[in-house]
Coordinates of C-alpha atoms in Angstrom, one line a residue:
M22 CA -8.4 -57.6 -27.7
G23 CA -12.1 -58.0 -29.4
N24 CA -13.0 -58.3 -32.6
G25 CA -15.5 -55.0 -32.3
K26 CA -19.1 -56.2 -32.4
G27 CA -18.9 -56.0 -28.8
P28 CA -19.7 -57.9 -25.5
G29 CA -19.2 -61.9 -25.7
D30 CA -15.8 -61.4 -28.5
F31 CA -13.1 -63.0 -27.5
V32 CA -10.3 -62.0 -26.0
S33 CA -7.1 -63.1 -26.4
T34 CA -6.3 -65.9 -24.5
P35 CA -3.4 -68.8 -24.7
A36 CA -5.9 -71.2 -26.5
R37 CA -6.3 -68.8 -29.0
E38 CA -3.4 -67.5 -29.4
L39 CA -1.8 -70.9 -30.2
A40 CA -4.3 -71.4 -32.7
A41 CA -3.3 -68.4 -34.4
K42 CA 0.4 -69.3 -34.4
I43 CA -0.4 -72.6 -35.9
T44 CA -2.2 -71.1 -38.8
K45 CA 1.1 -68.7 -39.1
T46 CA 3.5 -71.2 -38.6
A47 CA 1.3 -73.0 -41.3
R48 CA 1.3 -70.6 -44.0
E49 CA 5.1 -69.0 -43.1
G50 CA 6.1 -72.8 -44.1
G51 CA 3.9 -73.0 -47.2
R52 CA 2.4 -75.8 -45.0
L53 CA -2.0 -74.0 -45.4
V54 CA -4.4 -74.8 -48.1
R55 CA -7.4 -73.3 -48.8
S56 CA -8.0 -73.8 -52.4
R57 CA -11.6 -75.8 -51.9
G58 CA -11.2 -77.4 -55.5
A59 CA -8.1 -79.1 -54.0
I60 CA -9.6 -79.2 -50.5
G61 CA -12.3 -81.6 -52.3
E62 CA -10.1 -83.8 -54.9
L63 CA -8.5 -85.0 -51.6
A64 CA -12.6 -86.1 -49.7
L65 CA -13.1 -87.8 -53.1
R66 CA -10.1 -90.2 -52.0
D67 CA -10.6 -89.7 -48.6
E68 CA -8.4 -93.1 -47.5
T69 CA -10.8 -94.1 -44.7
T70 CA -13.8 -94.6 -47.0
V71 CA -12.3 -96.7 -49.9
S72 CA -10.4 -98.6 -47.9
T73 CA -13.0 -99.9 -46.1
R74 CA -15.5 -99.7 -49.0
G75 CA -13.0 -100.9 -51.7
T76 CA -14.4 -98.6 -53.8
A77 CA -12.1 -96.3 -56.3
D78 CA -13.6 -92.9 -55.2
V79 CA -16.4 -92.1 -52.2
L80 CA -19.2 -91.3 -54.6
T81 CA -22.7 -93.3 -54.8
K82 CA -24.6 -93.8 -57.1
Y83 CA -26.9 -90.6 -57.1
R84 CA -23.0 -89.4 -57.1
N85 CA -22.6 -88.1 -54.4
P86 CA -20.4 -88.5 -51.3
A87 CA -20.8 -90.9 -48.6
F88 CA -17.6 -90.2 -46.3
V89 CA -17.0 -93.0 -43.5
S90 CA -15.7 -91.8 -39.8
R91 CA -13.7 -94.4 -37.5
V92 CA -15.3 -92.2 -34.8
T93 CA -19.2 -92.5 -35.5
S94 CA -20.4 -89.8 -33.1
R95 CA -19.7 -87.1 -30.5
S96 CA -17.2 -87.9 -27.5
A97 CA -19.1 -85.8 -25.5
A98 CA -17.1 -88.0 -22.1
F99 CA -14.4 -86.4 -24.0
T100 CA -15.3 -82.6 -24.1
E101 CA -14.3 -80.0 -21.4
I102 CA -14.9 -76.5 -20.4
F103 CA -13.2 -73.9 -19.6
F104 CA -12.6 -70.1 -20.2
G105 CA -9.7 -68.5 -21.1
E106 CA -7.1 -70.5 -18.9
P107 CA -6.4 -73.9 -19.3
N108 CA -5.2 -76.4 -15.9
E109 CA -2.0 -77.6 -16.7
R110 CA -3.0 -81.2 -18.6
Q111 CA -5.2 -79.7 -21.0
R112 CA -2.7 -76.7 -21.8
T113 CA -0.2 -79.4 -22.1
L114 CA -2.4 -81.4 -24.4
I115 CA -3.4 -78.8 -27.1
E116 CA 0.9 -77.1 -26.6
A117 CA 1.2 -80.4 -27.6
A118 CA -0.5 -80.6 -30.4
A119 CA 0.3 -77.3 -32.4
A120 CA 4.6 -78.8 -31.4
Y121 CA 3.6 -81.8 -33.9
L122 CA 1.7 -79.8 -36.1
A123 CA 4.5 -77.6 -36.2
G124 CA 7.6 -80.8 -36.4
S125 CA 5.2 -82.6 -38.4
G126 CA 5.1 -81.1 -41.9
V127 CA 1.6 -81.8 -42.3
E128 CA -0.2 -79.7 -44.8
L129 CA -2.9 -77.6 -42.5
L130 CA -6.3 -77.2 -44.7
V131 CA -8.6 -74.2 -44.2
M132 CA -11.7 -73.0 -44.7
D133 CA -13.2 -70.1 -43.2
K134 CA -17.2 -69.4 -42.8
Q135 CA -20.6 -67.6 -41.5
M136 CA -22.7 -69.2 -39.5
G137 CA -25.8 -67.0 -39.9
L138 CA -27.1 -64.6 -42.3
H139 CA -28.3 -61.4 -39.9
P140 CA -25.2 -58.8 -38.8
E141 CA -26.1 -58.4 -35.4
H142 CA -26.3 -62.4 -35.6
S143 CA -23.3 -63.9 -37.1
H144 CA -20.8 -65.2 -36.8
H145 CA -16.4 -65.7 -38.8
C146 CA -16.1 -69.4 -38.4
R147 CA -12.2 -71.3 -39.1
T148 CA -12.4 -74.8 -38.8
I149 CA -8.1 -76.1 -39.1
V150 CA -8.3 -79.5 -40.3
T151 CA -4.6 -81.6 -41.1
K152 CA -5.0 -82.8 -45.0
P153 CA -6.1 -86.7 -44.7
F154 CA -9.1 -85.4 -43.9
A155 CA -10.3 -82.6 -46.3
R156 CA -14.1 -84.9 -45.9
L157 CA -14.7 -82.5 -42.8
L158 CA -13.6 -79.5 -44.4
V159 CA -16.4 -80.8 -47.8
M160 CA -19.3 -80.9 -44.7
W161 CA -18.7 -77.4 -43.2
D162 CA -18.7 -76.0 -46.5
K163 CA -21.8 -77.8 -47.3
L164 CA -23.3 -76.7 -44.1
I165 CA -22.9 -73.3 -43.0
F166 CA -22.6 -70.3 -45.6
D167 CA -19.8 -68.0 -47.3
L168 CA -17.9 -65.5 -45.8
P169 CA -17.9 -62.3 -47.8
A170 CA -15.8 -61.8 -50.4
G171 CA -12.5 -59.9 -48.7
R172 CA -12.9 -61.5 -45.0
E173 CA -10.8 -64.6 -44.9
E174 CA -8.3 -62.6 -44.1
E175 CA -10.1 -61.2 -41.2
E176 CA -9.2 -61.7 -37.6
P177 CA -12.0 -64.8 -37.1
D178 CA -15.1 -64.5 -34.4
Q179 CA -13.9 -68.4 -33.5
V180 CA -11.5 -70.8 -34.0
L181 CA -11.6 -74.5 -34.3
V182 CA -8.1 -77.2 -34.8
M183 CA -8.9 -80.2 -35.4
I184 CA -5.6 -83.7 -35.6
P185 CA -8.0 -86.6 -35.6
E186 CA -4.7 -88.7 -35.6
W187 CA -3.9 -87.4 -32.6
G188 CA -4.7 -90.6 -31.3
D189 CA -1.4 -92.4 -33.0
V190 CA 0.6 -89.3 -31.8
A191 CA -0.5 -89.8 -27.9
K192 CA 0.8 -92.8 -28.0
R193 CA 4.2 -92.0 -28.3
L194 CA 3.8 -89.2 -25.9
G195 CA 1.9 -91.1 -23.5
L196 CA -0.7 -88.3 -22.9
D197 CA -4.6 -88.5 -23.8
P198 CA -5.3 -90.3 -26.8
R199 CA -8.7 -88.0 -27.5
A200 CA -9.6 -84.8 -26.3
I201 CA -11.9 -81.7 -27.4
F202 CA -11.0 -78.5 -25.6
C203 CA -13.7 -74.9 -25.7
D204 CA -12.0 -72.0 -24.6
A205 CA -15.7 -70.1 -24.4
T206 CA -13.4 -66.9 -23.4
G207 CA -11.1 -66.4 -26.1
R208 CA -13.6 -69.1 -28.9
A209 CA -10.6 -71.2 -29.4
T210 CA -11.8 -74.9 -29.5
Y211 CA -9.6 -77.9 -30.5
V212 CA -10.4 -81.7 -31.1
L213 CA -7.9 -84.4 -30.6
G214 CA -8.4 -87.9 -32.2
S215 CA -12.3 -87.8 -33.0
D216 CA -12.9 -87.6 -37.2
Y217 CA -16.5 -87.4 -36.4
F218 CA -18.1 -83.9 -38.0
G219 CA -20.3 -83.5 -35.6
E220 CA -17.7 -81.8 -33.3
V221 CA -16.3 -79.3 -36.0
K222 CA -20.2 -78.6 -36.4
K223 CA -21.3 -78.7 -32.7
G224 CA -18.0 -77.0 -32.1
H225 CA -18.7 -73.9 -33.5
L226 CA -22.8 -73.3 -32.6
R227 CA -21.5 -74.0 -28.7
M228 CA -18.8 -71.5 -28.9
A229 CA -21.2 -68.7 -31.4
M230 CA -24.4 -69.2 -28.3
Y231 CA -22.4 -68.4 -25.8
A232 CA -21.2 -65.7 -27.4
E233 CA -24.2 -64.6 -28.1
K234 CA -25.8 -65.3 -24.3
T235 CA -23.5 -62.9 -22.4
R236 CA -24.1 -60.4 -25.2
L237 CA -27.9 -60.6 -23.9
L238 CA -26.2 -60.6 -20.3
A239 CA -24.6 -57.7 -20.8
G240 CA -27.2 -56.5 -22.1
S241 CA -25.4 -55.2 -25.6
G242 CA -27.6 -57.1 -27.8
G243 CA -26.6 -61.3 -28.3
G244 CA -30.1 -63.9 -28.1
L245 CA -30.3 -68.0 -26.4
G246 CA -29.5 -70.1 -29.3
V247 CA -32.1 -72.9 -29.3
H248 CA -31.5 -76.3 -30.4
A249 CA -34.6 -75.8 -32.4
G250 CA -35.5 -76.3 -36.0
G251 CA -37.9 -73.9 -36.9
K252 CA -40.7 -72.3 -39.9
V253 CA -43.1 -70.4 -41.5
I254 CA -46.5 -71.4 -41.3
R255 CA -49.3 -70.4 -43.4
A256 CA -51.9 -71.5 -42.0
L257 CA -56.4 -70.9 -42.3
D258 CA -57.3 -69.7 -39.1
A259 CA -60.1 -70.5 -38.2
T260 CA -60.9 -67.7 -35.5
S261 CA -59.5 -65.1 -37.7
G262 CA -60.6 -66.6 -41.5
K263 CA -57.9 -65.1 -43.2
V264 CA -54.6 -67.6 -43.8
E265 CA -52.0 -66.3 -40.9
N266 CA -47.9 -66.7 -40.9
K267 CA -46.8 -68.1 -38.2
G268 CA -43.5 -68.5 -37.0
A269 CA -42.5 -71.8 -35.3
I270 CA -39.6 -73.6 -34.0
F271 CA -39.3 -77.1 -32.1
F272 CA -37.0 -78.6 -29.9
G273 CA -36.3 -82.0 -29.7
L274 CA -33.2 -84.3 -28.8
S275 CA -32.4 -87.1 -31.2
G276 CA -34.8 -89.3 -32.8
T277 CA -37.7 -87.3 -31.8
G278 CA -38.4 -86.1 -35.0
K279 CA -37.6 -82.8 -34.9
T280 CA -35.7 -82.3 -37.8
T281 CA -38.7 -84.4 -40.0
L282 CA -41.0 -82.0 -38.5
S283 CA -39.1 -79.2 -38.9
V284 CA -39.3 -79.9 -42.8
H285 CA -42.2 -81.0 -43.0
H286 CA -45.4 -79.8 -45.1
F287 CA -47.9 -81.5 -42.4
W288 CA -50.5 -81.8 -45.9
L289 CA -51.7 -78.6 -45.4
D290 CA -53.9 -77.2 -48.0
P291 CA -52.8 -75.3 -51.0
A292 CA -55.6 -74.9 -52.5
K293 CA -56.8 -72.9 -49.4
G294 CA -53.6 -70.6 -49.9
E295 CA -51.9 -72.6 -46.8
S296 CA -48.2 -74.0 -46.9
V297 CA -45.1 -74.2 -44.8
V298 CA -42.0 -72.2 -45.5
I299 CA -39.0 -74.0 -44.2
R300 CA -36.2 -72.0 -42.5
Q301 CA -34.1 -74.2 -39.9
D302 CA -33.6 -77.8 -38.7
D303 CA -30.9 -77.4 -36.3
F304 CA -30.1 -73.7 -34.2
F305 CA -31.5 -70.7 -33.7
V306 CA -31.1 -67.7 -31.7
M307 CA -34.2 -66.7 -30.1
T308 CA -33.8 -62.7 -29.1
E309 CA -35.8 -60.7 -26.3
S310 CA -37.9 -59.3 -29.5
G311 CA -39.8 -62.3 -30.4
T312 CA -37.8 -63.4 -33.2
A313 CA -35.9 -65.9 -34.3
H314 CA -31.9 -66.1 -36.4
G315 CA -30.9 -68.8 -38.2
T316 CA -27.0 -70.3 -37.8
E317 CA -27.2 -72.8 -41.2
D318 CA -27.7 -73.1 -44.8
N319 CA -28.4 -76.5 -45.2
A320 CA -29.3 -79.4 -43.1
Y321 CA -27.7 -82.1 -41.2
I322 CA -30.3 -85.0 -41.1
K323 CA -30.7 -88.3 -39.8
T324 CA -30.8 -91.0 -42.3
E325 CA -31.7 -94.0 -39.8
G326 CA -34.7 -95.9 -41.5
L327 CA -35.8 -92.4 -44.2
E328 CA -37.7 -93.2 -46.4
P329 CA -39.9 -91.8 -49.3
E330 CA -43.7 -92.6 -48.1
G331 CA -43.6 -90.8 -44.3
Q332 CA -40.1 -88.4 -44.7
P333 CA -40.3 -87.3 -48.2
L334 CA -38.6 -84.2 -48.2
L335 CA -35.7 -85.6 -46.3
Y336 CA -35.3 -89.0 -49.1
A337 CA -35.1 -86.8 -52.0
G338 CA -32.5 -84.0 -49.9
A339 CA -30.7 -87.1 -49.1
V340 CA -30.3 -88.7 -52.6
S341 CA -29.6 -85.6 -54.3
P342 CA -26.2 -85.3 -56.3
S343 CA -25.8 -82.1 -53.8
A344 CA -25.9 -84.2 -50.3
V345 CA -23.1 -85.5 -48.8
L346 CA -24.2 -88.2 -46.6
E347 CA -22.2 -90.4 -43.5
N348 CA -21.8 -93.7 -42.1
V349 CA -24.4 -94.3 -44.3
Y350 CA -24.2 -98.0 -46.2
V351 CA -23.7 -98.2 -49.5
D352 CA -23.5 -101.2 -51.3
P353 CA -19.5 -101.8 -52.7
K354 CA -20.9 -103.4 -55.9
T355 CA -24.1 -101.3 -56.6
L356 CA -23.0 -97.8 -55.4
D357 CA -26.7 -97.9 -53.1
V358 CA -27.4 -96.7 -50.4
D359 CA -29.7 -98.2 -47.6
F360 CA -30.6 -96.4 -45.0
F361 CA -32.1 -99.4 -43.2
R362 CA -28.9 -100.8 -43.5
Y363 CA -26.5 -100.0 -40.6
D364 CA -23.7 -101.7 -40.7
H365 CA -20.6 -100.6 -40.1
P366 CA -16.6 -101.1 -39.6
F367 CA -15.8 -99.3 -36.9
A368 CA -19.1 -98.9 -34.8
P369 CA -19.4 -100.2 -31.9
G370 CA -21.2 -104.1 -32.4
G371 CA -20.6 -103.2 -36.3
R372 CA -23.1 -101.4 -36.3
C373 CA -24.4 -97.8 -36.9
L374 CA -27.6 -95.6 -36.3
N375 CA -26.5 -92.3 -36.4
G376 CA -26.1 -92.3 -40.2
R377 CA -26.1 -88.5 -40.9
G378 CA -26.3 -85.4 -44.6
V379 CA -26.1 -82.9 -45.0
V380 CA -28.2 -82.4 -47.4
V381 CA -29.7 -78.3 -49.6
R382 CA -32.5 -76.8 -47.8
R383 CA -33.8 -74.9 -51.1
E384 CA -33.3 -78.0 -53.0
L385 CA -36.1 -79.1 -51.1
D386 CA -39.5 -77.5 -51.6
F387 CA -41.5 -75.1 -49.0
T388 CA -38.0 -73.3 -48.5
D389 CA -37.1 -69.8 -49.9
A390 CA -33.4 -67.4 -49.4
E391 CA -33.8 -67.0 -45.9
I392 CA -33.4 -68.5 -42.5
D393 CA -34.6 -66.5 -40.3
L394 CA -38.1 -66.2 -38.3
P395 CA -39.1 -61.9 -38.1
R396 CA -41.3 -63.5 -35.5
V397 CA -42.3 -66.2 -33.1
D398 CA -45.6 -67.6 -32.4
L399 CA -45.7 -71.4 -31.5
I400 CA -43.1 -73.1 -29.9
F401 CA -43.2 -77.4 -30.0
F402 CA -41.2 -78.7 -27.2
I403 CA -40.7 -82.5 -29.1
T404 CA -41.0 -85.5 -26.6
R405 CA -40.3 -89.0 -27.6
R406 CA -42.7 -91.2 -24.9
E407 CA -44.3 -94.3 -24.4
T408 CA -46.5 -94.6 -21.5
I409 CA -49.1 -91.4 -20.6
V410 CA -48.0 -88.8 -22.6
P411 CA -50.8 -87.4 -24.6
P412 CA -50.0 -86.3 -28.1
A413 CA -49.8 -82.7 -27.7
A414 CA -50.1 -80.4 -24.9
R415 CA -50.9 -76.4 -24.6
L416 CA -48.5 -75.3 -21.7
D417 CA -48.9 -71.6 -19.8
P418 CA -45.2 -69.8 -19.6
E419 CA -44.0 -71.2 -16.5
Q420 CA -45.2 -74.8 -17.3
A421 CA -43.1 -73.7 -20.7
A422 CA -40.1 -72.7 -19.5
A423 CA -40.2 -75.9 -17.1
F424 CA -40.2 -78.4 -20.3
F425 CA -37.3 -76.1 -21.5
M426 CA -35.5 -77.3 -18.5
L427 CA -36.7 -80.9 -18.1
G428 CA -36.2 -82.0 -22.2
E429 CA -37.1 -84.8 -21.9
S430 CA -37.5 -88.2 -23.8
I431 CA -36.6 -91.5 -23.4
I432 CA -34.4 -94.1 -24.1
T433 CA -34.5 -96.4 -27.1
S434 CA -33.8 -100.3 -27.7
A435 CA -32.2 -99.3 -30.4
S436 CA -29.2 -96.9 -28.3
D437 CA -29.7 -99.5 -25.5
P438 CA -32.0 -102.2 -24.8
T439 CA -30.7 -102.6 -20.9
K440 CA -32.1 -98.9 -20.4
A441 CA -35.1 -99.2 -23.4
G442 CA -37.9 -96.7 -22.0
Q443 CA -35.9 -95.2 -19.2
S444 CA -36.4 -91.0 -19.1
V445 CA -32.7 -89.0 -21.1
R446 CA -33.0 -85.6 -19.5
E447 CA -30.7 -82.5 -21.7
V448 CA -32.0 -78.8 -20.4
G449 CA -32.9 -77.2 -23.6
T450 CA -32.8 -80.3 -25.4
N451 CA -29.3 -78.9 -25.7
P452 CA -26.2 -80.7 -24.5
F453 CA -23.7 -77.5 -26.0
I454 CA -24.9 -74.8 -23.7
V455 CA -22.3 -73.2 -21.5
G456 CA -22.6 -71.6 -18.6
S457 CA -25.5 -72.3 -15.7
E458 CA -28.0 -74.3 -17.5
G459 CA -30.5 -73.2 -14.4
E460 CA -29.6 -69.4 -16.4
E461 CA -30.4 -70.4 -19.5
G462 CA -34.1 -71.8 -18.3
N463 CA -34.8 -68.2 -16.7
I464 CA -33.5 -66.6 -19.9
F465 CA -36.0 -68.7 -22.0
Y466 CA -38.8 -67.6 -19.1
R467 CA -37.7 -64.0 -19.5
I468 CA -38.1 -64.5 -23.7
I469 CA -41.7 -65.9 -23.2
R470 CA -42.8 -63.2 -20.2
K471 CA -41.8 -60.2 -22.7
N472 CA -43.6 -61.9 -25.8
P473 CA -46.8 -62.8 -24.3
K474 CA -48.2 -63.7 -27.8
V475 CA -46.1 -66.7 -28.4
Q476 CA -48.2 -70.3 -27.3
C477 CA -46.5 -73.0 -26.1
F478 CA -47.0 -76.9 -26.7
L479 CA -45.9 -80.0 -25.6
L480 CA -45.7 -82.4 -28.9
N481 CA -45.0 -86.1 -27.9
T482 CA -43.9 -88.6 -31.4
G483 CA -43.9 -91.4 -29.8
G484 CA -46.6 -93.8 -28.5
F485 CA -49.3 -94.3 -25.7
G486 CA -50.3 -97.0 -23.5
G487 CA -47.0 -98.9 -23.8
R488 CA -45.3 -101.7 -20.7
T489 CA -43.2 -103.8 -19.8
V490 CA -44.0 -107.1 -19.5
E491 CA -42.7 -109.7 -17.3
R492 CA -42.9 -113.1 -19.7
S493 CA -41.2 -115.8 -18.2
S494 CA -38.7 -116.7 -14.6
E495 CA -36.3 -119.4 -14.5
P496 CA -33.5 -120.3 -12.1
L497 CA -29.9 -119.4 -14.0
D498 CA -28.2 -122.1 -12.6
A499 CA -29.7 -124.1 -16.0
P500 CA -27.7 -123.9 -18.7
E501 CA -30.4 -122.7 -21.2
A502 CA -30.7 -119.6 -18.8
R503 CA -27.0 -118.8 -19.0
E504 CA -27.3 -119.1 -22.5
K505 CA -29.9 -116.6 -22.7
L506 CA -28.4 -114.2 -20.7
R507 CA -25.1 -114.7 -23.0
R508 CA -26.8 -113.8 -26.0
F509 CA -28.6 -110.3 -24.5
V510 CA -25.1 -109.6 -23.6
D511 CA -23.1 -109.9 -26.5
G512 CA -25.8 -107.8 -27.8
G513 CA -27.6 -110.7 -29.7
K514 CA -30.9 -109.5 -30.5
H515 CA -34.6 -111.4 -29.2
P516 CA -36.1 -113.2 -32.4
D517 CA -39.8 -111.4 -30.8
T518 CA -37.6 -107.8 -31.4
G519 CA -40.1 -106.0 -33.8
S520 CA -43.4 -108.7 -33.8
K521 CA -46.5 -108.3 -32.1
I522 CA -48.1 -110.1 -29.2
D523 CA -51.3 -109.7 -28.0
H524 CA -52.1 -107.6 -24.4
A525 CA -55.7 -107.5 -22.8
L526 CA -56.5 -104.4 -21.4
P527 CA -57.6 -103.2 -18.4
A528 CA -61.5 -103.1 -20.0
G529 CA -60.8 -106.9 -21.6
E530 CA -60.3 -105.7 -24.8
T531 CA -56.8 -107.7 -26.7
M532 CA -54.7 -105.2 -28.9
K533 CA -51.6 -106.3 -30.9
F534 CA -48.4 -104.6 -29.3
K535 CA -45.1 -104.1 -31.7
V536 CA -42.7 -105.6 -28.8
S537 CA -39.5 -103.2 -29.0
S538 CA -36.8 -105.4 -27.2
V539 CA -36.6 -107.4 -24.9
R540 CA -34.1 -107.5 -22.1
Y541 CA -33.3 -110.5 -19.4
E542 CA -33.0 -109.2 -15.4
V543 CA -31.5 -110.9 -12.6
A544 CA -33.9 -111.4 -9.7
R545 CA -31.0 -111.9 -7.0
G546 CA -31.3 -111.3 -3.3
G547 CA -34.5 -109.4 -3.5
T548 CA -32.6 -107.0 -6.5
R549 CA -32.7 -107.1 -9.6
L550 CA -29.4 -106.9 -11.9
R551 CA -29.9 -104.8 -15.2
A552 CA -27.2 -102.9 -16.3
R553 CA -24.8 -104.7 -18.7
N554 CA -22.1 -104.6 -17.6
D555 CA -23.4 -105.3 -13.6
L556 CA -25.0 -108.4 -16.5
K557 CA -21.8 -108.9 -17.9
D558 CA -19.8 -109.4 -14.5
L559 CA -22.1 -112.0 -13.0
L560 CA -21.4 -113.8 -16.5
A561 CA -18.1 -113.5 -15.8
A562 CA -18.3 -115.2 -12.2
L563 CA -20.2 -117.7 -13.7
D564 CA -18.4 -119.3 -15.8
A565 CA -15.0 -119.0 -13.8
G566 CA -17.2 -120.3 -11.1
T567 CA -17.0 -118.1 -7.7
E568 CA -20.8 -117.2 -8.9
S569 CA -23.1 -121.1 -9.5
G570 CA -26.7 -119.2 -10.3
A571 CA -28.7 -120.8 -7.3
G572 CA -31.2 -118.6 -6.0
M573 CA -30.8 -116.7 -8.8
A574 CA -33.7 -116.1 -11.8
L575 CA -33.6 -115.0 -15.1
V576 CA -36.3 -112.6 -15.8
E577 CA -36.9 -112.6 -18.9
V578 CA -39.1 -109.0 -19.8
A579 CA -40.8 -107.7 -23.1
V580 CA -41.1 -103.8 -23.6
L581 CA -44.2 -102.7 -25.6
A582 CA -44.2 -100.0 -27.7
G583 CA -47.7 -98.2 -27.2
Q584 CA -50.3 -97.0 -29.6
K585 CA -48.1 -95.4 -32.3
I586 CA -48.2 -91.3 -33.0
S587 CA -47.4 -91.4 -36.3
I588 CA -46.3 -88.9 -38.0
Q589 CA -49.6 -88.5 -39.9
D590 CA -51.2 -87.4 -35.9
S591 CA -48.3 -85.5 -35.4
A592 CA -48.5 -83.2 -38.3
A593 CA -52.5 -83.0 -38.1
V594 CA -51.8 -81.6 -34.5
I595 CA -50.2 -79.4 -35.8
R596 CA -51.0 -78.4 -38.5
E597 CA -54.9 -78.0 -36.6
I598 CA -53.2 -75.9 -33.9
A599 CA -51.9 -73.6 -36.6
R600 CA -55.4 -73.3 -37.4
S601 CA -56.5 -72.6 -34.0
G602 CA -58.6 -75.4 -34.5
V603 CA -58.1 -77.8 -31.2
V604 CA -60.4 -77.7 -28.3
W605 CA -57.9 -77.4 -25.4
K606 CA -59.5 -78.5 -21.4
R607 CA -57.4 -78.6 -18.6
D608 CA -55.7 -82.0 -17.1
A609 CA -56.5 -82.0 -13.2
F610 CA -53.3 -83.9 -12.3
W611 CA -50.9 -81.7 -14.8
G612 CA -52.4 -78.5 -14.8
Y613 CA -51.4 -77.8 -18.5
E614 CA -54.2 -78.4 -21.1
V615 CA -55.0 -81.3 -23.2
P616 CA -57.0 -82.0 -26.4
E617 CA -60.2 -81.7 -26.2
S618 CA -60.8 -82.6 -30.4
I619 CA -59.1 -82.1 -32.7
P620 CA -59.9 -82.1 -36.3
G621 CA -59.1 -85.3 -37.6
L622 CA -57.8 -87.5 -35.2
D623 CA -59.5 -89.9 -33.4
L624 CA -58.7 -88.9 -29.3
A625 CA -60.1 -92.2 -28.3
R626 CA -57.1 -93.7 -29.4
Y627 CA -55.2 -91.5 -26.6
D628 CA -57.2 -92.6 -23.5
E629 CA -55.4 -93.0 -20.5
R630 CA -58.3 -95.5 -18.9
R631 CA -58.5 -97.4 -22.1
F632 CA -55.2 -98.6 -21.4
Y633 CA -54.8 -98.6 -17.0
T634 CA -56.4 -99.6 -14.8
D635 CA -56.9 -96.8 -12.2
G636 CA -53.1 -97.9 -10.3
E637 CA -51.2 -98.6 -13.1
L638 CA -52.1 -94.8 -13.7
A639 CA -51.4 -93.5 -10.4
A640 CA -48.1 -95.6 -10.4
L641 CA -47.5 -93.7 -13.2
R642 CA -48.2 -90.8 -13.1
E643 CA -46.3 -90.1 -9.4
T644 CA -42.7 -92.0 -10.8
L645 CA -42.9 -89.5 -14.0
R646 CA -43.8 -86.0 -11.2
A647 CA -41.7 -87.0 -9.1
E648 CA -38.8 -88.3 -11.6
R649 CA -39.5 -84.4 -13.5
V650 CA -40.0 -82.3 -9.4
A651 CA -36.3 -83.8 -8.3
W652 CA -34.6 -82.6 -12.1
L653 CA -35.7 -79.8 -11.8
A654 CA -34.7 -78.9 -8.1
R655 CA -31.3 -79.8 -9.4
F656 CA -30.8 -76.2 -10.9
T657 CA -30.3 -74.3 -7.3
D658 CA -30.4 -70.4 -9.9
L659 CA -33.3 -71.1 -11.7
D660 CA -36.5 -69.1 -11.0
P661 CA -38.8 -70.6 -7.8
A662 CA -42.1 -69.6 -10.5
I663 CA -40.5 -72.2 -12.9
A664 CA -39.8 -75.3 -10.4
G665 CA -42.4 -74.4 -8.7
T666 CA -45.2 -75.5 -11.3
I667 CA -44.7 -79.0 -11.4
T668 CA -45.0 -80.0 -7.9

């Protein structure tokens, strides 16, 4: 039985029926709390936050709540998706969770909200959490839209049940302490053992976007859910001589600058009638007619390193009394917020680089009441690379679909120093795809081909000309070498990290490079040990005396960041693309177009032959090309026209 909207909506499944039973049992037992006032009061005294911070409540000096969670990121490794029928293990856990809720007498907090505003692309979302975790509903309430009056008693399109304390319950029962199950067919999700708000947000988005795709494939409306921010750019077009409204969407993995660019004003010229109108920062539904429909009322942003000069809009939003923060450092005495301090009582290593906040979009400059784009004109795939990817490239439809599939960036030193600079890829920059990833690429390609006026671009927000440099090598059996390895394995930061060092370029020019990280590798019998776990095991063997270190060398490797592509540079690129002011030329190796000139941007800073010898350049190109070809070859159902564009 569906909700009457059409194909792709929920059907009755065991997981969905159990969610309805949980709600009914709690309501009949007088244990169901819907009052927003009551939920807000509970969140104000959130036990996890006040006990770890040692404060009377959760408020900062700005009078906005700043919560602390025990789990500080999504539990992707514990997330499983099924379609209607759970397997035996999944069924056991879901039924045990329902039995706990029924038998413990715990009060349940419930909130019904609406995702999206367009009548054909909106979703009634119900979230149920246990009483001690009211903060999750306060954040959810802030993020998306109120349900129209009188609809709370209707059957929702989708339900998410969250039991953060499940780990303690599971120990008594001998069951898995953490699990996230999504029944895509029944549109029911169970989050067991995590108190991280991202599970609520992404859990609902995952279900809604699958429903949209299912409708699209059935020919009953719907669209492609894309992990992208978007805005209207009002720019004086060099071709028409008029100010034109151009709908722009921005794809990007976490940390690439997607949200920053989605809400930036690009220093356009208001005296000429130029401006931006911010619509969304995270998810749209793209349709075959070329429209894009927003999903959320407000913005869920990363706060790491947030400052007023480079990101004035987001900073102002984050220190507003109406913002809600999560895992951001708050001084327990002054209650001041520090977006550059990452102390955290529960994060691995005591540091959380995943501070978040829900900021009110309409409090930001350059916003209006709309969240949809009536037309998409510009699509940007944001990546963060450090070597040979240019600040911008213009793509044809096949290349655009290929870069949608590549969804590429690099691992940062903050994420994992042992893997800094290595490629990371996620189809559509979207870790929440349900079903075939190749199918998603084919749908995107179909949409682009049906809307030939859409222009697509690759945008690098990282750096250019970076490299790794082996700085020293010493015998591992020396005590000093072993201690260096120990400090590195234990998470210690090298004193040179963040400093600048001189490095000679091929033409003899000396340039200062920032040391983004320093790592250690062990050369052993013609191979290199690089992974942290391998180094940890070797160190344990050295300590135990089963290895002596003889014949091994400890190699110190510095990762040098390239010529930084600043927010000012990226803004100039987007601004001039919107103005039709970029002159393009074809790149002979990659086949896409790269800028020959961009007003206000010195492209000589990003000349690959300035930074690399011919041999280095050939090796970097071939390595990246081979990675891309191998990645695309994984998707057997991908249209050959997409896979064949990079060869």
